[in-house]
Amino acid sequence: MENGIPGMAAGHRRAITRGLTISYDLILRNGRVIDPSQNLDAITDVAFAGGKVASIGGHNGAAADIRDVSGKIVTPGLIDLHTHVYWGGTSLGIDADEFARKSGVTTMVDTGSAGPGNFHGFRKHVIERSEARILAYLHISFAGIFAFSKRIMVGESGDLRLLAPREAVEVADKNRDVIVGIKVRVGQHASGTQGEAALDIALQVGEETGMPLMAHIDHPPPSYEHVIGRLRPGDVLTHAFRPFPNSPATAQGTVKSAVLEARKRGVVFDIGHGKGSFAFKTARAMLANGFEPDTISSDVHTLCINGPAYDQVTTLSKFLCLGMPLDRVIAASTVNAATALKRPELGSLKSGSVGDATILSIKEGKFDYEDVVGEHLIGDRRILSQGVVVAGKWWHPKRSNKFKRIEA
Ligand SMILES: [Zn+2]
């Protein structure tokens, strides 16, 4: 159960010290390593052993697998802080491994797909069987987000009978290896006439478990200002760069004062792109005021995986094209997300960290990006996933020719 990937550490070859020679499981050679957790941007090697990052720098040791990644970018394994991957158990769930493989993500954080009534199935049938890392925010609604599809849409926080604080505390407490926080959705779509009642309950579950909250907002009520006013340091507001209504920016293009205050207090601002929660207009206003998101996430689910969100690298590309510097875009999907999760062993290539890495390339040209209100942005760059390393192993069997194994 170490790091939420059952059985993954086991069976891995340990780094063996033979005199002065160390044998590694994998070396990524000659990539441009960008790791904001240690302010690193350099062309060098990354070596993995025993499922962990062994070291960065030139390596003379033997390795079972060596990949030449010259001309590519190597980052800590990307974390997508807002996903829905309870495939088959909830209508909005997508297939975790398939998504991770092609979108450069090594840790998917499922946010509230499951509640205490159906978390066990999520754990047994999805989390424990996935090769990619899955962590979860547990919904306080008994069956999580249970009716989210094209034609059937029932907001789970609109019926107080479904909210299950005692069960949520029990399940969260028993699954601390994979449950990182508590999820709640409030807004006209998610909580209807109940407004912020579910937030009251979620805050109590957060207190009782000592876990952070991730709060979703949509159309008011409740208002953006009201919800962030109630969040505690370390709690996450997702859908932070929503379009009007409930945008963080004023009509004049400034940042609302309640938003600035919440950031000062330590509330985490997460993107959660999804189908209805990210607008270029909002992002431009926020970035023009120097207000970058803390974390960038896709909120990938069945209704947005074929656009407008697509995946994490597309969501990151949008921020790059909006002018956010590359190292900070990467930080928003690595070290910042790990901090929000209170999992410092993730999102970093410091030696001893979990052995996850993502290999990226940046293509130049003209790329058409779309937000949730149908605005198009022609960007000049696109971040592409070229491969992933999960727990110290190259994880692209289907494209193994891409970076051919080379002899040590
Ligand atoms: Zn979501």
mmCIF file of C-alpha atoms and ligand atoms in Angstrom, residues 82 84 111 145 183 239 299 301, ligand 1:
data_model
loop_
_atom_site.group_PDB
_atom_site.id
_atom_site.type_symbol
_atom_site.label_atom_id
_atom_site.label_comp_id
_atom_site.label_asym_id
_atom_site.label_seq_id
_atom_site.Cartn_x
_atom_site.Cartn_y
_atom_site.Cartn_z
ATOM 1 C CA HIS A 82 -8.641 17.178 -10.121
ATOM 2 C CA HIS A 84 -12.610 11.593 -12.147
ATOM 3 C CA THR A 111 -12.004 14.451 -6.438
ATOM 4 C CA ILE A 145 -21.137 12.169 -7.650
ATOM 5 C CA LYS A 183 -14.574 16.915 -1.301
ATOM 6 C CA HIS A 239 -12.734 25.891 -10.513
ATOM 7 C CA ASP A 299 -11.029 17.978 -14.029
ATOM 8 C CA HIS A 301 -14.343 13.321 -16.911
HETATM 9 ZN ZN ZN B 1 -14.732 17.579 -10.847
#
